[in-house]
XYZ file of C-alpha atoms in Angstrom:
574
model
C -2.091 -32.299 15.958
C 1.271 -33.835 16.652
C 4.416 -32.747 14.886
C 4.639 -36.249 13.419
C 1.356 -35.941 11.819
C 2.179 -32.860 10.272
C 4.918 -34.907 8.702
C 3.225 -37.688 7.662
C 0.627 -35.210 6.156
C 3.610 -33.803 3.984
C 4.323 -37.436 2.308
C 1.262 -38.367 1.583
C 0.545 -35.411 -1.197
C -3.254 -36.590 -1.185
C -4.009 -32.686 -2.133
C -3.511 -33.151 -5.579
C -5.245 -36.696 -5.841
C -8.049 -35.042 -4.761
C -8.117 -32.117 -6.619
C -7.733 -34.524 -9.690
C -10.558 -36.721 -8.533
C -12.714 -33.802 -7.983
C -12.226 -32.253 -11.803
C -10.736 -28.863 -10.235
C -7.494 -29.007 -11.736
C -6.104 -30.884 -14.750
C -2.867 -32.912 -14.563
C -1.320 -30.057 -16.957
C -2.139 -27.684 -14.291
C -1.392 -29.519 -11.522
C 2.078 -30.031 -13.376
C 2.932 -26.487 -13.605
C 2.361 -25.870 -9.818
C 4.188 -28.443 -8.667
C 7.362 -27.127 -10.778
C 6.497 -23.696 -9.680
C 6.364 -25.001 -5.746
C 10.388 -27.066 -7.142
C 11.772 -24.092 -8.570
C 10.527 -21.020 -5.833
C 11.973 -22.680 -2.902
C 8.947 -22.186 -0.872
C 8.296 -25.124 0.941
C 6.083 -23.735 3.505
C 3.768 -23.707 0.569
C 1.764 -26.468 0.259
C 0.471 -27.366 -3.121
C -3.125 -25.976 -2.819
C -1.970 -22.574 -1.954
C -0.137 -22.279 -4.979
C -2.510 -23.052 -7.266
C -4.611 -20.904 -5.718
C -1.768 -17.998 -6.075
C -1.622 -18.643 -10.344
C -5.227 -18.939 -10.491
C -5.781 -22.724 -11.396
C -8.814 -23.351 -8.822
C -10.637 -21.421 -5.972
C -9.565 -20.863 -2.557
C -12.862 -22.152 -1.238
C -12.440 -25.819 -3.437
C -8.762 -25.814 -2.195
C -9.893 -25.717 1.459
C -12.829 -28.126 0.608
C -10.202 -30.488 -0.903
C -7.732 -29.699 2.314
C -10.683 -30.613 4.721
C -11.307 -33.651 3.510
C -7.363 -34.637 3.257
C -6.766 -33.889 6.433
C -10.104 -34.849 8.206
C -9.862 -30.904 9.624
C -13.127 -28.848 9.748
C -13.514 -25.805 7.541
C -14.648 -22.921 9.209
C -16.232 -19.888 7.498
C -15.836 -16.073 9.175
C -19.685 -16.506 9.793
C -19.403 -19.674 12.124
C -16.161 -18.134 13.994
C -17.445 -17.102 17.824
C -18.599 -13.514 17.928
C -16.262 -12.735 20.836
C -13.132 -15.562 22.431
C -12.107 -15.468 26.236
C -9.283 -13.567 27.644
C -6.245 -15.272 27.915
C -2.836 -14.913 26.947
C -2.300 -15.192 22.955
C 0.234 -14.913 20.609
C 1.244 -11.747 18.912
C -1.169 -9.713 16.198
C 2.477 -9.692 14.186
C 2.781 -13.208 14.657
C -0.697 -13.877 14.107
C -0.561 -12.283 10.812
C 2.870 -13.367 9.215
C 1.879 -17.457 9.717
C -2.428 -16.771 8.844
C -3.925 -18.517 11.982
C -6.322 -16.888 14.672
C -7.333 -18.474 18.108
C -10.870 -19.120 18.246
C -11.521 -20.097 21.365
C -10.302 -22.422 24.726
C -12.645 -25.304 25.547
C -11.203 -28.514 28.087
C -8.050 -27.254 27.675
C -7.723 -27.288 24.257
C -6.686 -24.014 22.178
C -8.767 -23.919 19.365
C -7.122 -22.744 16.276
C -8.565 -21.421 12.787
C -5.322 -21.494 10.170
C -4.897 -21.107 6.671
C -1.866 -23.983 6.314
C -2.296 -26.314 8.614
C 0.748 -28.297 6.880
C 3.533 -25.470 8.833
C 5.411 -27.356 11.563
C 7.169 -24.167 13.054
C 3.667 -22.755 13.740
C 1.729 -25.921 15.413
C 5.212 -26.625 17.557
C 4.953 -22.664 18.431
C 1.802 -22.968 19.765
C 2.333 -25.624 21.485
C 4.626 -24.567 23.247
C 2.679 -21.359 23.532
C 0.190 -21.903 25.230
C 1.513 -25.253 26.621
C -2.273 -26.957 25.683
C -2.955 -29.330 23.168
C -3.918 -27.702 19.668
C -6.887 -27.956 17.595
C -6.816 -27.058 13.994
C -9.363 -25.724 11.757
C -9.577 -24.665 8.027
C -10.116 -21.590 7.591
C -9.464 -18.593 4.463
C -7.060 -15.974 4.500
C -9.115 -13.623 4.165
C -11.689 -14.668 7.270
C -8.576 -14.800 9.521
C -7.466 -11.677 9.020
C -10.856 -10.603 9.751
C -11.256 -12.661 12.820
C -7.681 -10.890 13.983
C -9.150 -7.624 13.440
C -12.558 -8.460 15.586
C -10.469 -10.086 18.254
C -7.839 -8.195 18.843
C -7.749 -5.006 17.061
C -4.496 -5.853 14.588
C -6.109 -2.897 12.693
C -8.392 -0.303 14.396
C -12.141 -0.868 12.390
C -12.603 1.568 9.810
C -16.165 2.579 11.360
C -14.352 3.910 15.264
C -11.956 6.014 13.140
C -14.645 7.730 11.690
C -16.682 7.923 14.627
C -13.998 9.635 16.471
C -13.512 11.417 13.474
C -17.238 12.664 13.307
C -17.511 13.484 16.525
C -14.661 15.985 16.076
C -15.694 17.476 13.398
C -19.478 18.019 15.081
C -17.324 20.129 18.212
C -14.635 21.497 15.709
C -14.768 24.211 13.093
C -13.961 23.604 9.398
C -10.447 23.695 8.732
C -8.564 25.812 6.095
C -7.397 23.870 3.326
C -4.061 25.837 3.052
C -3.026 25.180 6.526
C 0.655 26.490 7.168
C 2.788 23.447 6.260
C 3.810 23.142 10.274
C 0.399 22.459 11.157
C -0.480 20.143 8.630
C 2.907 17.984 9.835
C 1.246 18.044 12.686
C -2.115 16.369 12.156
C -0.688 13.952 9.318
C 0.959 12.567 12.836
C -1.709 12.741 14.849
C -2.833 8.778 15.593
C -6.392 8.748 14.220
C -5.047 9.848 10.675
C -2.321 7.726 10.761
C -4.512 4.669 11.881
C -7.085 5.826 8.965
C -4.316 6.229 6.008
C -2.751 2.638 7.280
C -6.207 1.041 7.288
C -6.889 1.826 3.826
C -3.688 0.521 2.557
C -4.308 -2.762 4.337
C -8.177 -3.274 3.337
C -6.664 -2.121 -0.143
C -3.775 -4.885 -0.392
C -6.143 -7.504 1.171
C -9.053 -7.208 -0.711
C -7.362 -7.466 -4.539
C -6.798 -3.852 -5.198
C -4.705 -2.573 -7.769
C -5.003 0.945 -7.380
C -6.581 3.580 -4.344
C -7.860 6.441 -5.222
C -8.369 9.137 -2.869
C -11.039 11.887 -4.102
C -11.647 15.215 -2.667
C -14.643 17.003 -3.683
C -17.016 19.940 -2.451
C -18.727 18.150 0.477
C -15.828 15.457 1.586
C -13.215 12.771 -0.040
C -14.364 9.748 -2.143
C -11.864 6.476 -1.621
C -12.384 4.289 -4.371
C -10.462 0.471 -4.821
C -9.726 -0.818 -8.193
C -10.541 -4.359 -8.609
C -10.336 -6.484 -11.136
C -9.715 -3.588 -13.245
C -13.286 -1.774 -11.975
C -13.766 1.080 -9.715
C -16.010 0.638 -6.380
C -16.359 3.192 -3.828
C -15.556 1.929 -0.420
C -15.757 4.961 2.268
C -16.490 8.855 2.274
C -14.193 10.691 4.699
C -15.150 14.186 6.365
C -13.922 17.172 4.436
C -12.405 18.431 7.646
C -9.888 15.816 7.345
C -8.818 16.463 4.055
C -5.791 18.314 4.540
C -4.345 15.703 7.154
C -4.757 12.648 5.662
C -3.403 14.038 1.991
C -0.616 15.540 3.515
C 0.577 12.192 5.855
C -0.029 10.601 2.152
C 2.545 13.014 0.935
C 4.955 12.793 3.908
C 5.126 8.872 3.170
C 5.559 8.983 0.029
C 8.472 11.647 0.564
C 6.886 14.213 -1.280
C 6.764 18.178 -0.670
C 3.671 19.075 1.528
C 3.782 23.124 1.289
C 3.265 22.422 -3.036
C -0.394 22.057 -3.802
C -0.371 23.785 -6.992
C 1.685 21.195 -9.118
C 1.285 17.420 -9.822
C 3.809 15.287 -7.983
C 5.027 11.768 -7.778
C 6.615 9.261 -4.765
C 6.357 5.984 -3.660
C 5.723 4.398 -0.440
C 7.260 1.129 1.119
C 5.595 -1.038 3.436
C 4.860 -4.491 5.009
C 1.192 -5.337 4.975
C 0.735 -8.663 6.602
C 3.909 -9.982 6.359
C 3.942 -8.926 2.674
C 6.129 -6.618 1.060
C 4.367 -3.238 -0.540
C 5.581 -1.142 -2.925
C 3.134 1.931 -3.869
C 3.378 4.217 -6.434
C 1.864 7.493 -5.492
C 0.444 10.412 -7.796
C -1.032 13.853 -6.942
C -2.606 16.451 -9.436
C -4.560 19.633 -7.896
C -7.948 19.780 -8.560
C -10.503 22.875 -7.885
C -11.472 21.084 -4.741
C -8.036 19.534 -3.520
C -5.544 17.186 -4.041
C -6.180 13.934 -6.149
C -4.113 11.076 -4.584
C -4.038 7.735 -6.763
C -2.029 4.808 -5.422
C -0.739 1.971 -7.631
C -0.274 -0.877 -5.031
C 3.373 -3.480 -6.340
C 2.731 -6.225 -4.375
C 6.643 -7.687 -3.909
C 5.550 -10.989 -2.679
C 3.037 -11.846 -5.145
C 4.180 -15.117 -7.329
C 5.035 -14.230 -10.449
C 2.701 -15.404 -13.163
C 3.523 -18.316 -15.330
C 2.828 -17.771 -19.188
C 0.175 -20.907 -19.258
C -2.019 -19.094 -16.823
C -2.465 -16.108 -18.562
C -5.661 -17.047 -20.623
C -3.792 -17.857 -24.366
C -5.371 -20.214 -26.423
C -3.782 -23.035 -27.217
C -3.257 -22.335 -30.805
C -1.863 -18.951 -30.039
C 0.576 -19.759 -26.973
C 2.075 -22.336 -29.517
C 2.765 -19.441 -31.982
C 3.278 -16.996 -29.540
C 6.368 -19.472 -27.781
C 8.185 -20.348 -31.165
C 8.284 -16.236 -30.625
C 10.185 -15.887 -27.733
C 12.592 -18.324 -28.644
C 13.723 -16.594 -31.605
C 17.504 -15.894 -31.155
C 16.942 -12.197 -32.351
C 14.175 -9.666 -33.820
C 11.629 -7.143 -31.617
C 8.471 -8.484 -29.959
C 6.165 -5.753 -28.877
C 3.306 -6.542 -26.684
C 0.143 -3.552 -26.827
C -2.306 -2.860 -25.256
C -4.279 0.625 -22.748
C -2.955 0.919 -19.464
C -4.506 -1.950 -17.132
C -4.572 -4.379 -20.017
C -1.618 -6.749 -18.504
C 1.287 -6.197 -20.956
C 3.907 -5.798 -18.251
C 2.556 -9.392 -16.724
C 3.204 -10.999 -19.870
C 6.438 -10.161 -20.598
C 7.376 -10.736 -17.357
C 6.016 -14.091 -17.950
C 7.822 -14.412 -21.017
C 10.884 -13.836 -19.764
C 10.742 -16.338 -16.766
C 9.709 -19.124 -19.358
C 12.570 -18.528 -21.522
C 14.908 -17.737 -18.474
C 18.482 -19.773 -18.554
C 21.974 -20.160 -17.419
C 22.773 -19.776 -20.676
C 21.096 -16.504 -21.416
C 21.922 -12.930 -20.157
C 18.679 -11.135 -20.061
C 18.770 -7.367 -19.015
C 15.704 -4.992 -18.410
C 14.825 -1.464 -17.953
C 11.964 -0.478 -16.640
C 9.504 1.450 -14.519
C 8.748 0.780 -12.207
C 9.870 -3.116 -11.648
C 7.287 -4.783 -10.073
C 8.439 -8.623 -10.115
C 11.464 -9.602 -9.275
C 12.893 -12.671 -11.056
C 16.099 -14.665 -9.939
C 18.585 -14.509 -12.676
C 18.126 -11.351 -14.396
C 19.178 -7.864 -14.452
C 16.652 -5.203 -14.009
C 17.518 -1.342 -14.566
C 14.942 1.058 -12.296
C 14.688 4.023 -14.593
C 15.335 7.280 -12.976
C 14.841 10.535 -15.092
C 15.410 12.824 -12.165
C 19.459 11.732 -12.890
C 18.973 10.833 -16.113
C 18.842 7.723 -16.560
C 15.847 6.868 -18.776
C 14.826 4.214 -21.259
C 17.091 5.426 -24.225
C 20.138 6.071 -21.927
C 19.796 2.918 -20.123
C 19.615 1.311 -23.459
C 22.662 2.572 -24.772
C 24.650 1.107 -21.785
C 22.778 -2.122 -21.626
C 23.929 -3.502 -25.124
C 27.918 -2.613 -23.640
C 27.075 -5.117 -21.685
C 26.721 -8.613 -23.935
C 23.407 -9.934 -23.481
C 21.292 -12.060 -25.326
C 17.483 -10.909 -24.367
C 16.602 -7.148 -23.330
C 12.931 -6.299 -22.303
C 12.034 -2.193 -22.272
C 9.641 -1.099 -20.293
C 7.693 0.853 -22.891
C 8.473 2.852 -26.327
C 7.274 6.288 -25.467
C 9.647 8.155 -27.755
C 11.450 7.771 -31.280
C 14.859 8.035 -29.735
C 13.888 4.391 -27.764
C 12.336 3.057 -30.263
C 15.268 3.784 -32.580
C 17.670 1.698 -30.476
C 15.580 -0.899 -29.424
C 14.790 -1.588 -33.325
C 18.575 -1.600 -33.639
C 19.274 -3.643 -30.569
C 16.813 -6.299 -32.665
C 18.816 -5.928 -35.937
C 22.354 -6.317 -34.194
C 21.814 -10.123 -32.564
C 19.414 -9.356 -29.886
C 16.190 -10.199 -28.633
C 14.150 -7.489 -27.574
C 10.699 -7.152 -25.901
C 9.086 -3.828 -25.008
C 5.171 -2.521 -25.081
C 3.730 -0.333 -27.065
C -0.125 1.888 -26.137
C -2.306 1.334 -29.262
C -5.771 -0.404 -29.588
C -4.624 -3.818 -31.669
C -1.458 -5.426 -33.005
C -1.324 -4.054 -36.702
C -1.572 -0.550 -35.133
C 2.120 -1.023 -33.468
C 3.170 -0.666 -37.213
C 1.913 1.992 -37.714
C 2.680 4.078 -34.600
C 6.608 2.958 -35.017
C 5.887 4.485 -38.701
C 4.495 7.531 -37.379
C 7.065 8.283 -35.005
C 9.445 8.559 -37.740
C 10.858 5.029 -38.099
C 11.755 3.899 -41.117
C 9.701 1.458 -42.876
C 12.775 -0.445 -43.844
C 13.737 -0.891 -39.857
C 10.113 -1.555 -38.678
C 10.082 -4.847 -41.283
C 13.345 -5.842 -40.561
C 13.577 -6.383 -37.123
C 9.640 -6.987 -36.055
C 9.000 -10.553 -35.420
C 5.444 -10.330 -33.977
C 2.643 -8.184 -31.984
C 0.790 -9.429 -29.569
C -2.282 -7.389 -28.322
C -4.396 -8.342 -25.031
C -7.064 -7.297 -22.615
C -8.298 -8.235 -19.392
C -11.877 -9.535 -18.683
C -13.263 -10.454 -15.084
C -13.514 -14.078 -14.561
C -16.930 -14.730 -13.616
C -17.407 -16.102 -9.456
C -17.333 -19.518 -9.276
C -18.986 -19.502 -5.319
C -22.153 -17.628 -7.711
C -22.011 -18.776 -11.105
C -25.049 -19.260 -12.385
C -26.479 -19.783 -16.008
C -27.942 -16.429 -17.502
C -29.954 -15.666 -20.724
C -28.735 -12.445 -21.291
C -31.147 -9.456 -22.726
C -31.431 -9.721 -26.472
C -30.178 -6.765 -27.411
C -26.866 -7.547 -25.733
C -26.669 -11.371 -27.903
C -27.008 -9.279 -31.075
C -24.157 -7.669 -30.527
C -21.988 -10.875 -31.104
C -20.146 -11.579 -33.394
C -20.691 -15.269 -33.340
C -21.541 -18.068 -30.715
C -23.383 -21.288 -31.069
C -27.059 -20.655 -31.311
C -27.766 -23.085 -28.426
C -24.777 -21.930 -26.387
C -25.282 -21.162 -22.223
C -24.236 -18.100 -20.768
C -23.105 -17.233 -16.992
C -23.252 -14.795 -14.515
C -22.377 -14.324 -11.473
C -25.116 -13.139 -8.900
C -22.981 -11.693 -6.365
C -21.657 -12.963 -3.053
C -19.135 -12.228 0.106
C -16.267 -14.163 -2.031
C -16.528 -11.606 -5.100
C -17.780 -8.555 -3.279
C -21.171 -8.396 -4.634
C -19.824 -8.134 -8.229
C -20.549 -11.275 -9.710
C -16.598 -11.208 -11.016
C -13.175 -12.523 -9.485
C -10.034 -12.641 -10.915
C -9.339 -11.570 -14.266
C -7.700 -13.402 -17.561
C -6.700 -12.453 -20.847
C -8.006 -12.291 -24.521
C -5.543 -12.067 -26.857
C -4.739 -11.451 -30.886
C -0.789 -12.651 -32.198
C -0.151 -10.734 -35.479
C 3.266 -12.862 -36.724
C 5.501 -11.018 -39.149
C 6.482 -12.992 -42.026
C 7.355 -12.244 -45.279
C 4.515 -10.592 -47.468
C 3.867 -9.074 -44.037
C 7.078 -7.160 -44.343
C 7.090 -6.111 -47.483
C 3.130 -4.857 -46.942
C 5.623 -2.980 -43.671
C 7.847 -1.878 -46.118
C 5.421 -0.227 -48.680
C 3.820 1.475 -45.043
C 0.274 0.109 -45.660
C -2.516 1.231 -43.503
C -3.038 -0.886 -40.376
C -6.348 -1.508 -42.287
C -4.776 -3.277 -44.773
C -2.313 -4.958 -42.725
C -5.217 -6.294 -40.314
C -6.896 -7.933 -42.943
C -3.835 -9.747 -44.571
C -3.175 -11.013 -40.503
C -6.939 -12.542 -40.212
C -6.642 -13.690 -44.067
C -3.257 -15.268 -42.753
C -5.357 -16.679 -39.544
C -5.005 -14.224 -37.162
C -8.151 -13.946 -34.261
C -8.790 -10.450 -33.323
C -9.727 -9.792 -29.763
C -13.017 -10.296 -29.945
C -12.760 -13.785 -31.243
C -11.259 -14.295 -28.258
C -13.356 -12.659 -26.015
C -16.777 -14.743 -27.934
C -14.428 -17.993 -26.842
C -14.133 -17.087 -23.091
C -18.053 -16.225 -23.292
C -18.807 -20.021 -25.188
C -16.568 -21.477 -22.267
C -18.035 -19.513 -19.465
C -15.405 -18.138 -18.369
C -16.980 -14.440 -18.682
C -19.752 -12.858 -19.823
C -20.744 -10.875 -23.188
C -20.973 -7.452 -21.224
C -17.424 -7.846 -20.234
C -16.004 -8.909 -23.777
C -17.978 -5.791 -24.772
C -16.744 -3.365 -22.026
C -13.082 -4.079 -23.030
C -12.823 -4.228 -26.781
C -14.024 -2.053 -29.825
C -15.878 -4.332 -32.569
C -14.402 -5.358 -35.341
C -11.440 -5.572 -32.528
């Protein structure tokens, strides 16, 4: 393909046409990415990718759509060759940062599998490469980087390192799990662990994982992936190895190897295919070991617009007259997991102007957003949420967001950041949005602050998204229906029967469910009298509120999820 093609290709903007024409993506949808490709800059993104990136439509109906725009063939990892000539190719780095893999050499022609097919720098690169004309194929992200791994060993296979590993451990004698700190420097270097330890991280950041947890127990370690908010083992490692790869953990996330005895924290950065990584890393001993968990910040991930997050219409509405409120305290709850951080991230980028000053403090930060100043707690110095506080309103702004309440002395001056002229957003653990009243109450705050300065509470959880490569209509079990609430008696449920593209679960991608508790006036003075959060959740759903559930029934009715997951995630009458 000639670089005037690729141009030409760029005018056109077919993509969307056909995405339209196809019923994949409504024009709303279609709106917000192309604002969100106008306003990030990115112009090496074409307009598929980033609508797969907030969600909008698959990655295999993108592709589908791409094919047929661009007359290219799309390739699955299952019709790639099993093995490609020698020859002289590109870099694994290179390969990796612009998502394209060789896949063969036939007449002269270098046969290329690529995830954007629309990047100029890359087809003129290759060109003059391999100084052969260049055939391009459609392939996923995902398939490449497995294809790069198969061909040219960008990261060892998981299976040789624990060969190797086996093999050793059949010739070797058990090792001492309180190896003198020297010697355990000394193996968290050796190659094999540090190939193993990388190739979890990558598999973890490729495959959609949120956290890695590394679990030692009697006979060997259990490394489990969090995905879509569930747990799924993914390897057993020797016991012999235990010490080594916890302590090259430790040593990258700059934490003290010779202390086993006490939990610890540190984080880890890294660039994992061309992608920048920030992990936060916990220890706590347990009777057979170490525990390792790693929460994985992915840097470059696009930050989520609010539209995508799953709100109903009637509730984003209420929810946006909200944020635009010059002044008052907006508290978004939730358990850990349940996407409160996303969302007022979210928030914040909606409502994000020249002619705002919007300061946060939080921990950790895991978005980064153009335009706004964000505080990285640090308790070890003393700078936490109530200190950082203090000095934020010195400095005139308009909108603060708080990481989370977690003491009185916070909440006090957040509540009287609210009163004072200020916007403020911050989180809050409890199970649904009348119970933020009543934790502020039992932490000591007055009831007179609480009514005064709360505008709203918003209270979410995440469901799976059911596959769309294996949905499939389901009658569920009957003793499962009669544990809704209400649906339509003729309604059709989903499933997902499990597939490559989801793993096997049946799920990908997750959205929210939501209930918007609004403060108004009876609501304050039911604040001020400090009524139960019994009471004050039924005035909300007498006032029109929809409690989680609700939401949860709609995302069944719609098939978007299932009734097991709208179960798994809230408490009835929630």
């Amino acid at each position: 393909m000639s670089r005037d093609a690729v141009k030409k290709i760029h005018k056109t903007g077919l993509l969307g046409s056909i995405l339209l024409e196809r019923q994949l993506v409504t024009p709303e949808k279609l709106e917000i990415a192309l604002k969100e490709k106008s306003s990030s800059g990115k112009s090496g993104r074409h307009i598929g990718e980033i609508l797969v990136n907030l969600g909008f439509i698959s990655e295999d109906d993108m592709l589908n759509a791409l094919s047929s725009q661009l007359g290219l063939n799309y390739l699955k990892f299952s019709e790639f060759p099993k093995t490609i000539p020698g020859g002289s190719y590109p870099t694994v780095k290179f390969m990796k940062q612009y998502r394209f893999v060789p896949i063969g050499m036939e007449d002269g022609v270098l046969k290329i599998a690529t995830y954007n097919p629309l990047d100029e720098y890359v087809t003129d690169a290759l060109q003059f490469f391999s100084d052969q004309s260049v055939e391009l194929f459609l392939s996923s992200e995902k398939d490449i980087m497995e294809a790069i791994e198969q061909y040219f060993g960008g990261n060892v296979h998981m299976t040789s390192i624990m060969e190797g590993m086996r093999e050793e451990e059949s010739e070797s004698e058990e090792i001492d799990l309180q190896e003198d700190v020297h010697h355990l420097r000394d193996m968290a270097f050796e190659a094999p662990i540090v190939k193993l330890v990388n190739m979890l991280i990558t598999r973890a950041v490729e495959g959609r994982t949120s956290d890695i947890h590394i679990e030692p127990f009697e006979s060997g370690i259990k490394v489990r992936y969090r995905i879509d908010g569930a747990l799924t083992h993914v390897e057993s490692l020797p016991k012999r190895i235990q010490p080594a790869v916890i302590s090259r953990i430790k040593i990258m996330s700059r934490m003290n190897i010779a202390e086993r005895r006490l939990p610890q924290d540190g984080r880890i950065k890294l660039r994992v295919s061309g992608r920048d990584i920030d992990l936060r890393v916990s220890t706590i001993p347990t009777i057979y070991g170490e525990s390792i968990v790693m929460r994985i910040l992915d840097r470059g991930t696009a930050l989520v617009v609010l539209e995508h997050l799953g709100f109903p219409h009637d509730i984003i509405d209420s929810y946006e007259k909200l944020i635009t409120t010059p002044y008052g305290m907006l508290l978004v709850t939730g358990p850990t997991g349940s996407g409160k951080t996303t969302t007022l991230y979210a928030s914040l980028n909606k409502i994000n102007s020249d002619d705002k000053k919007i300061i946060t403090v939080e921990d950790p930060i895991e978005y980064q957003i153009d335009g706004i100043n964000q505080i990285q707690i640090k308790p070890q110095i003393g700078l936490t949420f109530a200190t950082g506080l203090r000095h934020i309103v010195r400095q005139d702004p308009d909108i603060i967001m708080v990481g989370e309440i977690r003491d009185v002395e916070t909440a006090e001056i957040s509540i009287n950041s609210a009163l004072t002229g200020h916007l403020v957003f911050s989180t809050l653990h409890t199970n649904d949005a009348p119970g933020a009243v009543t934790r502020l109450l039992d932490m000591g705050i007055e009831g007179f602050l609480v009514s005064s300065s709360l505008i709203g509470v918003l209270a979410q959880r995440l469901v799976r998204v059911i596959c769309s490569v294996c949905k499939e209509p389901h009658t569920p079990q009957q003793d499962i229906i009669d544990k809704v609430e209400f649906l339509p008696d003729n309604f059709t449920a989903y499933r997902g029967t499990g597939c490559d593209e989801c793993r096997g679960t049946g799920y990908k991608g997750r959205t929210g469910i939501f209930e918007l508790m609004v403060v108004d006036g009876e609501m304050r003075r039911m604040i001020l009298d400090k009524a139960s959060s019994d009471i004050i959740r039924q005035k909300a759903v007498s006032m029109g509120m929809n409690v989680l559930r609700d939401g949860g029934w709609r995302k069944v009715q719609e098939g978007v999820t299932t009734i097991e997951e709208v179960l798994r995630v809230s408490q009835e009458g929630i």
